[in-house]
Amino acid sequence: MGHHQPHEESGLAADVKKATGVVAEKCYQCGKCSAGCPVADEMDLPPSLVMRMLQTNQPENDEKILRSKTIWLCLTCEMCIARCPMSIDIPKVMDFLREKSRTEKKISSNANDIVAFHDSFLLSVEKTGKLYELGLIAAYKLKTFHLMQDVAIAPAMIQKGKLHFIPEMVKDRGNLSSIFSKTIKKK
Amino acid sequence: MSEFEPKIVAFVCNWCTYAGADLTGTSRIKYATNVKIVRFPCTGRIDFMLLLKAFGEGADGIIISGCHPNDCHYTSGNFHARRRWVMFRGLMNFMGIDTRRVQFSWVSAAEGAKWAEIVNTTVDEVRELGPYTDYKKVADYLETEVTNG
Amino acid sequence: MSRIGVFVCHCGENISSTVDVEKVAQTAAGFDGVAYSVDYKYMCSDPGQSLIKQAIKDHNLTGVVVSACSPRMHEPTFRKACAEAGLNGYMCEMTNLREHCSWVHERTEETTEKAIDLVRMLVEKVKNDKPLEPIKVPIFKTALVIGGGIAGIQTSLDIANCGHKVILVEKEPSIGGHMSQLSETFPTLDCSQCILTPRMVEVAQHPNITLYTYSELESLEGYIGNFKAKIRKKAKSVDHSVCTGCGDCWTKCPSKKIPSEFNAGLDNRTAIYVPFPQAVPNKPVIDKDHCTYYQKGKCRLCEKNCKPGAIHFDLEDEIIEVEVGGIVVTTGFDVKGTDFFPEYGYGKYKDVITGLQFERLASASGPTLGEIKRPSDGKVPEKIVFIACAGSRDPAKGIDYCSKICCMYTAKHAMLYQHKVHTGKSYVFYMDIRAGGKNYEEFVRRAIEEDKVNYVRGRVSTVYEKNGKLIVKGADTLMNGQPVEIEADMVVLATAGVANCGSEELAQKLHVSYDRYKFFAEAHPKLKPVETNTAGIFLAGACQAPKDIPETVGMASGAAAKVAALFSQDELKREPLIAVVNRQMPPTFSSCVGCFLCETACPYRAIEREEIKDRAGNVIKTIAKVNDGLCQGCGTCVAFCRTKSIDIQGFTNEQMYSEVMALLND
Amino acid sequence: MTLGFYPGCSLTGSSREYAESVVALCEELGIELKQIPDWNCCGATAAHNMDKELSLSLPARILALAEKDGMTEIVVPCAACYSRLSTTQYELNQDETLKAKVASIIGMPYKGSVKILNVIQMLQKYAVDKLADKIKKPFDKEVACYYGCLLVRPHEVLQFDRVEDPQTMDVLMAQVGAKPIDWAFKTECCGAGFSVSQPDIVGKLSGKIVKDAVDRGAKAIIVACPMCHSNLDMRRPAIDSYLKTKVDIPVLYVTQVIGLALGINREKLGLPRHFVPVTFA
Ligand SMILES: Cc1cc2nc3c(=O)[nH]c(=O)nc-3n(C[C@H](O)[C@H](O)[C@H](O)COP(=O)(O)OP(=O)(O)OC[C@H]3O[C@@H](n4cnc5c(N)ncnc54)[C@H](O)[C@@H]3O)c2cc1C
Ligand SMILES: Cc1cc2nc3c(=O)[nH]c(=O)nc-3n(C[C@H](O)[C@H](O)[C@H](O)COP(=O)(O)OP(=O)(O)OC[C@H]3O[C@@H](n4cnc5c(N)ncnc54)[C@H](O)[C@@H]3O)c2cc1C
Ligand code: SF4
Ligand code: SF4
Ligand code: SF4
Ligand code: SF4
Ligand code: SF4
Ligand code: SF4
Ligand code: SF4
Ligand code: SF4
């Protein structure tokens, strides 16, 4: 009788909609996002393809998205949304997908380096309240075994006074660790 | 008298629903005899005092039907009707009139079967509600408050 | 005292098989005020009609109720019959015993009862009927056509060829519109000017057409058949009755750097100018905003060089008033520039051009004489990129809708480019190819298959200049969104077709509606595409929405037929079923209190204000008055009026109330 | 005049020269900067990539501390911090429930009323009319103003200039005598937080930017973001290897350029700390 029965929404696209307000169906697959994305050629799934896969509402595609390198490669540079004719907030979607991929332990092995860096970064912030760059690099190297990377740069940085040997500390560290335990450590 | 047979008046527009009801006839689709049609140029013409009058005179139910939105022969009469009905319904509720007895619908000139369906369901519904006996109260109120006020 | 006749029809057996027609007629005979009641096999047949006519005379009937089929079928028949017998046709009403009773019910007592109820209703209504006369509106058989593009040209010629006068108003110095700017036209690739110019000349020479170029509608009053239009004829500074069109003036004009509208800014024109060589009329005007004399008080070189002495700097705008019976709006469309699309170059790269500019490049009469050369350095582009939907289908930066013509003209452009630059490579970035039209799909396929145009499905993200090349960054969505980068020499944007910038203002002057994109609104999207909601005002061409030439011309002829149909009568006879405001004796004059709720309700702007004055001319009261040329009889005003001062003839409050009461009080 | 100041982590470490030049310039212009007491890291890309609530809470703590200290306006020179703080403020102002939740996570009251300025905005607001009189040595070089992503996008949040082909920095540079060039990579991403984890990508993205600037005759690239600076300046080996040639165009902070024009000495502006030597002045 011309009345649409609102059907139960489930799947990744529905989760995206709930968390970010982005409606995947709005994407008409023009490809402008992929055309302008600075890292599209490095991605396993260019951004417009991610949107298309969300539209298919197929569990196997949902899985591929959460396990993609793409979501970790996205730089949140916001170029895609700045030019999307339908104003689809892909960076926001990517934020959500990353968090979901992380909490569901589906992080792509190709993205290990990127995630290791984020982890090391946050570890430093959690411990000191600020970024301790030397500590960050050390922690990152330990996590990734990229032991030789940046050995050329470090001495120069030290020489130019760009690296501290002793971390600066936030005084109220209890407050910081409580913030971490109420957010990222919860999941 | 075996079962209560409601008296129902239908206020319909000339261009869509009246023609739709003609099509019901041409298609020989059968429906209950309870409903009698009063032809208006447009639902926008329908003065809602007429509804009170009809209830006051003993109607058990009323159907108002015109063109679908955007298809009004006069472009916007049906929108006006719709908008006024929303306001009027409030007034009727306030006055204690059972607004379930008023059926608002859209029937185009091509919807003969839909017309029969609307007549039949309205008749069933109003039969279910029973005879409308509160009308006197309303009519009195109408006499004293509304028409003179 | 009413003397009503009731005539119950059997309709063969259509009615009588389920309704006891004799009983209906007998019962009706007993109704108050019924003087005569009879049943008969076929009321609409000649003998049936004679029966009614005879009864009117014999029984001195004051009203007639024909109880037969739907009034939508035979109301005019019986009203005419009554009128022939000397009874006002509007004293005749019909009860719908067939469609609304016998055909939808079984033969039962209730069915006959319902039939009786229906007859009683109409008997009561007829008692309240008043004799009415059809409204006669004189028709001024001259048409006003606003806008001289192909739509206006075609409409004007069609109306003029029907023998009616036409006034064609064009705001530019020449007629021709966008079509005059086009190179070749899809899907046949015939030369636009070649097919258009003869019609432009025909307009100028047609004895029935008065052409006012460089003119605009100033104001409009009145209603169908009787419009009064004021037209502003802008001062041309050249007396066209003296000017020979020799051109001595513009060749000498020192103000030469004005971007040419006709060539879409690709080259320049002078201050005194004819927009293009085939212009109609082919005589110049002075563009005051750019003329050194008007701006700085010095020059007058054109005047010196004009041998016939046609130039007069002191000419002023002239406002003329014309009376017309029908109006056709044909003001066309505009194309969006490139500047709203910053990522495609802010209108800052010379070699990023619009489709319209490409038309001028490809046109034999254009600034490059039809050679495709890029604006920056005049080089022939070896690689060219066309970007479809530039601004269309883009809620974020442009417009939501599809501009409809650009898929086709882009295919045409790529094709023309390939025909002219054999070694060239062309790319079209598109989202969908919309080629729904006769020979359109074939046309696009030809571009792809024969002319080897590379179609890439994807929207371009950005265009930037680098070392004299335009870098176009797109993606191929048919390859999973893989980025595609092309170093092009020229980029052509299929920018959106949008409403004319003055369309909103014009719509308000005309009292016609427009849509949210400011295109003029048709009265019905399917069944009244050339009518507006205002009787007597019609539409044609791209002023209603972007459309191509075949559609424009079809619509233009359609609008012309509507005008011709209107003009085929000497008077407009309209059903008098319209609203009236009651009038009473002084000092009340009318129960109308002047709240003008009716005015706000009326979809046709038919409510006017009337001032009631005393002998000294002082206004005593302002009341509503219905313009019977505009009122369509919808009755919306009636429902709005709190004082019941406005009523609709044929469906008056009395009539409707009496029907309801008759129905419920058996 | 005193303004609140959020240096952010980079400005205390790898981008010290930015902080130094900001402070030196403000001194010269009579603006006193007061650090937000006990400020923490904004979380940068990492928090944002890993956990939404964390990415809101870290900036919220900073803003709450500023509020607590009675600051109404704070200067945030790092474009990444500026973006994180602004986005957080914007998002929380859109959603009262979320705001309350975040306030409870950080265990501090949070109103969201502090006005956040990046360095360019600060200069526009408090320095532009004073500049002309103070110029000692116009910086008369061709410059490529590089805005990157974080200063201009998302537009609805930052409301800074126009998204494509922004002009604010160009105008500012012209005011101190520089000749801003017209180029195509003003707002392309440099690789941002991939500096360490994906140096090849950074080499490529930053390489394209540097190349366009050089090709179009720029003598310096001007930035207002430590991430942009470190990618374009420190990552030269990766850039050079992507471009297969050595480019030596220096990368300067806006504040350094203005500082030079106002005659502040190069040490005070931190110029010796650059990897690509700055030979002007
Ligand atoms: C780049 C491009 C290529 C095209 N190629 C093709 C093609 O190959 N084939 C095809 O079929 N179609 C083509 N078209 C479409 C074609 O141009 C239109 O279908 C056609 O021009 C519409 O005619 P029109 O008379 O409705 O409007 P217009 O051509 O726009 O004419 C409107 C006229 O009204 C005048 N006017 C406007 N406002 C007023 C006013 N207030 N008062 C008085 N006068 C006014 C204008 O000056 C103008 O003369 C193309 C369009 C474009 C943009
Ligand atoms: C599945 C479908 C869905 C559609 N949906 C829509 C829609 O939603 N909206 C829309 O706008 N359009 C729609 N259309 C298109 C619409 O049907 C046509 O635009 C419209 O019917 C065309 O009208 P017509 O009078 O030209 O032709 P027709 O409707 O074909 O009428 C032609 C008439 O001529 C008669 N005839 C044929 N030959 C002769 C002869 N030799 N002598 C005498 N009489 C003859 C035929 O019997 C017929 O009555 C749809 C079409 C289809 C097929
Ligand atoms: S730009 Fe927007 S509409 Fe186009 S493909 Fe990307 S997300 Fe979809
Ligand atoms: S925000 Fe992510 S997906 Fe969008 S353009 Fe930037 S890197 Fe690509
Ligand atoms: S010189 Fe005089 S006559 Fe010749 S075109 Fe010009 S105005 Fe007309
Ligand atoms: S007076 Fe004006 S139009 Fe005439 S030549 Fe001089 S500038 Fe041209
Ligand atoms: S006609 Fe084609 S190019 Fe034009 S807006 Fe529609 S789809 Fe896009
Ligand atoms: S043939 Fe029909 S379905 Fe196919 S593109 Fe054309 S209009 Fe659409
Ligand atoms: S609504 Fe009635 S009272 Fe008011 S102006 Fe109209 S006619 Fe007069
Ligand atoms: S009947 Fe309809 S058209 Fe006529 S005046 Fe009333 S509202 Fe207007």
mmCIF file of C-alpha atoms in Angstrom, chain C residues 439-550:
data_model
loop_
_atom_site.group_PDB
_atom_site.id
_atom_site.type_symbol
_atom_site.label_atom_id
_atom_site.label_comp_id
_atom_site.label_asym_id
_atom_site.label_seq_id
_atom_site.Cartn_x
_atom_site.Cartn_y
_atom_site.Cartn_z
ATOM 1 C CA ASN C 439 19.127 8.525 -31.695
ATOM 2 C CA TYR C 440 20.848 9.791 -28.553
ATOM 3 C CA GLU C 441 22.302 6.527 -27.306
ATOM 4 C CA GLU C 442 23.502 5.745 -30.810
ATOM 5 C CA PHE C 443 25.161 9.141 -30.853
ATOM 6 C CA VAL C 444 27.059 8.495 -27.644
ATOM 7 C CA ARG C 445 28.070 5.020 -28.799
ATOM 8 C CA ARG C 446 29.423 6.540 -31.977
ATOM 9 C CA ALA C 447 31.579 8.908 -29.952
ATOM 10 C CA ILE C 448 32.997 5.969 -28.014
ATOM 11 C CA GLU C 449 33.280 3.364 -30.736
ATOM 12 C CA GLU C 450 34.040 5.328 -33.872
ATOM 13 C CA ASP C 451 35.635 8.486 -32.590
ATOM 14 C CA LYS C 452 37.517 6.687 -29.832
ATOM 15 C CA VAL C 453 36.609 9.070 -27.071
ATOM 16 C CA ASN C 454 37.813 7.619 -23.769
ATOM 17 C CA TYR C 455 35.003 7.523 -21.287
ATOM 18 C CA VAL C 456 36.151 7.165 -17.679
ATOM 19 C CA ARG C 457 33.499 6.586 -15.053
ATOM 20 C CA GLY C 458 34.438 8.787 -12.153
ATOM 21 C CA ARG C 459 34.321 12.310 -10.920
ATOM 22 C CA VAL C 460 37.403 14.477 -11.067
ATOM 23 C CA SER C 461 38.758 15.621 -7.739
ATOM 24 C CA THR C 462 40.918 18.476 -8.843
ATOM 25 C CA VAL C 463 42.495 20.225 -11.796
ATOM 26 C CA TYR C 464 45.674 22.236 -11.483
ATOM 27 C CA GLU C 465 48.115 23.808 -13.822
ATOM 28 C CA LYS C 466 51.686 22.675 -14.080
ATOM 29 C CA ASN C 467 54.186 23.629 -16.736
ATOM 30 C CA GLY C 468 51.494 24.675 -19.156
ATOM 31 C CA LYS C 469 49.563 21.442 -18.686
ATOM 32 C CA LEU C 470 46.418 20.898 -16.722
ATOM 33 C CA ILE C 471 46.756 17.995 -14.364
ATOM 34 C CA VAL C 472 43.422 16.275 -13.993
ATOM 35 C CA LYS C 473 43.104 13.965 -11.025
ATOM 36 C CA GLY C 474 40.262 11.529 -11.370
ATOM 37 C CA ALA C 475 39.461 7.960 -10.525
ATOM 38 C CA ASP C 476 38.118 5.053 -12.493
ATOM 39 C CA THR C 477 35.266 3.637 -10.485
ATOM 40 C CA LEU C 478 34.922 0.741 -12.878
ATOM 41 C CA MET C 479 38.431 -0.220 -11.788
ATOM 42 C CA ASN C 480 37.526 -0.136 -8.100
ATOM 43 C CA GLY C 481 38.253 3.541 -7.739
ATOM 44 C CA GLN C 482 41.810 3.454 -9.016
ATOM 45 C CA PRO C 483 43.236 6.969 -9.326
ATOM 46 C CA VAL C 484 43.714 8.262 -12.867
ATOM 47 C CA GLU C 485 45.873 11.253 -13.624
ATOM 48 C CA ILE C 486 45.841 12.948 -17.014
ATOM 49 C CA GLU C 487 48.053 15.743 -18.241
ATOM 50 C CA ALA C 488 45.681 17.665 -20.439
ATOM 51 C CA ASP C 489 46.043 20.736 -22.569
ATOM 52 C CA MET C 490 42.502 21.855 -22.062
ATOM 53 C CA VAL C 491 39.617 21.008 -19.749
ATOM 54 C CA VAL C 492 35.964 21.544 -20.586
ATOM 55 C CA LEU C 493 33.454 21.622 -17.759
ATOM 56 C CA ALA C 494 29.885 20.640 -18.467
ATOM 57 C CA THR C 495 28.644 23.232 -16.020
ATOM 58 C CA ALA C 496 25.128 23.091 -14.757
ATOM 59 C CA GLY C 497 22.166 24.593 -16.533
ATOM 60 C CA VAL C 498 20.475 26.911 -14.063
ATOM 61 C CA ALA C 499 17.562 29.309 -13.988
ATOM 62 C CA ASN C 500 18.081 32.749 -15.437
ATOM 63 C CA CYS C 501 19.221 35.218 -12.841
ATOM 64 C CA GLY C 502 16.162 37.417 -13.308
ATOM 65 C CA SER C 503 13.645 34.587 -13.310
ATOM 66 C CA GLU C 504 12.448 35.019 -9.753
ATOM 67 C CA GLU C 505 11.693 38.671 -10.293
ATOM 68 C CA LEU C 506 9.933 37.975 -13.573
ATOM 69 C CA ALA C 507 7.848 35.225 -11.973
ATOM 70 C CA GLN C 508 6.742 37.664 -9.328
ATOM 71 C CA LYS C 509 5.798 40.249 -11.919
ATOM 72 C CA LEU C 510 3.744 37.638 -13.740
ATOM 73 C CA HIS C 511 2.301 36.059 -10.593
ATOM 74 C CA VAL C 512 3.331 32.609 -11.716
ATOM 75 C CA SER C 513 5.029 30.132 -9.474
ATOM 76 C CA TYR C 514 8.575 28.861 -9.665
ATOM 77 C CA ASP C 515 10.279 25.852 -8.184
ATOM 78 C CA ARG C 516 13.012 25.783 -5.586
ATOM 79 C CA TYR C 517 15.627 26.122 -8.268
ATOM 80 C CA LYS C 518 13.826 29.224 -9.584
ATOM 81 C CA PHE C 519 12.707 27.586 -12.796
ATOM 82 C CA PHE C 520 9.140 28.445 -13.757
ATOM 83 C CA ALA C 521 6.642 25.881 -12.526
ATOM 84 C CA GLU C 522 4.282 24.124 -14.870
ATOM 85 C CA ALA C 523 0.676 23.615 -13.762
ATOM 86 C CA HIS C 524 0.945 19.829 -13.799
ATOM 87 C CA PRO C 525 4.133 17.846 -14.335
ATOM 88 C CA LYS C 526 2.522 15.467 -16.753
ATOM 89 C CA LEU C 527 -0.703 16.824 -18.048
ATOM 90 C CA LYS C 528 -0.155 20.568 -18.103
ATOM 91 C CA PRO C 529 3.477 20.980 -18.968
ATOM 92 C CA VAL C 530 3.062 24.229 -20.902
ATOM 93 C CA GLU C 531 0.541 25.899 -18.617
ATOM 94 C CA THR C 532 1.320 27.852 -15.507
ATOM 95 C CA ASN C 533 -1.033 28.061 -12.585
ATOM 96 C CA THR C 534 -2.178 31.410 -13.830
ATOM 97 C CA ALA C 535 -4.781 31.142 -16.564
ATOM 98 C CA GLY C 536 -3.579 32.622 -19.811
ATOM 99 C CA ILE C 537 0.142 32.408 -19.037
ATOM 100 C CA PHE C 538 2.084 29.604 -20.678
ATOM 101 C CA LEU C 539 5.660 28.326 -20.688
ATOM 102 C CA ALA C 540 8.030 26.947 -23.257
ATOM 103 C CA GLY C 541 11.645 25.926 -23.377
ATOM 104 C CA ALA C 542 14.455 25.921 -20.898
ATOM 105 C CA CYS C 543 12.866 28.441 -18.555
ATOM 106 C CA GLN C 544 10.929 25.499 -17.103
ATOM 107 C CA ALA C 545 13.967 23.213 -16.718
ATOM 108 C CA PRO C 546 17.086 22.532 -18.750
ATOM 109 C CA LYS C 547 16.123 20.922 -22.022
ATOM 110 C CA ASP C 548 17.463 20.433 -25.501
ATOM 111 C CA ILE C 549 16.281 21.982 -28.731
ATOM 112 C CA PRO C 550 13.854 19.249 -29.899
#
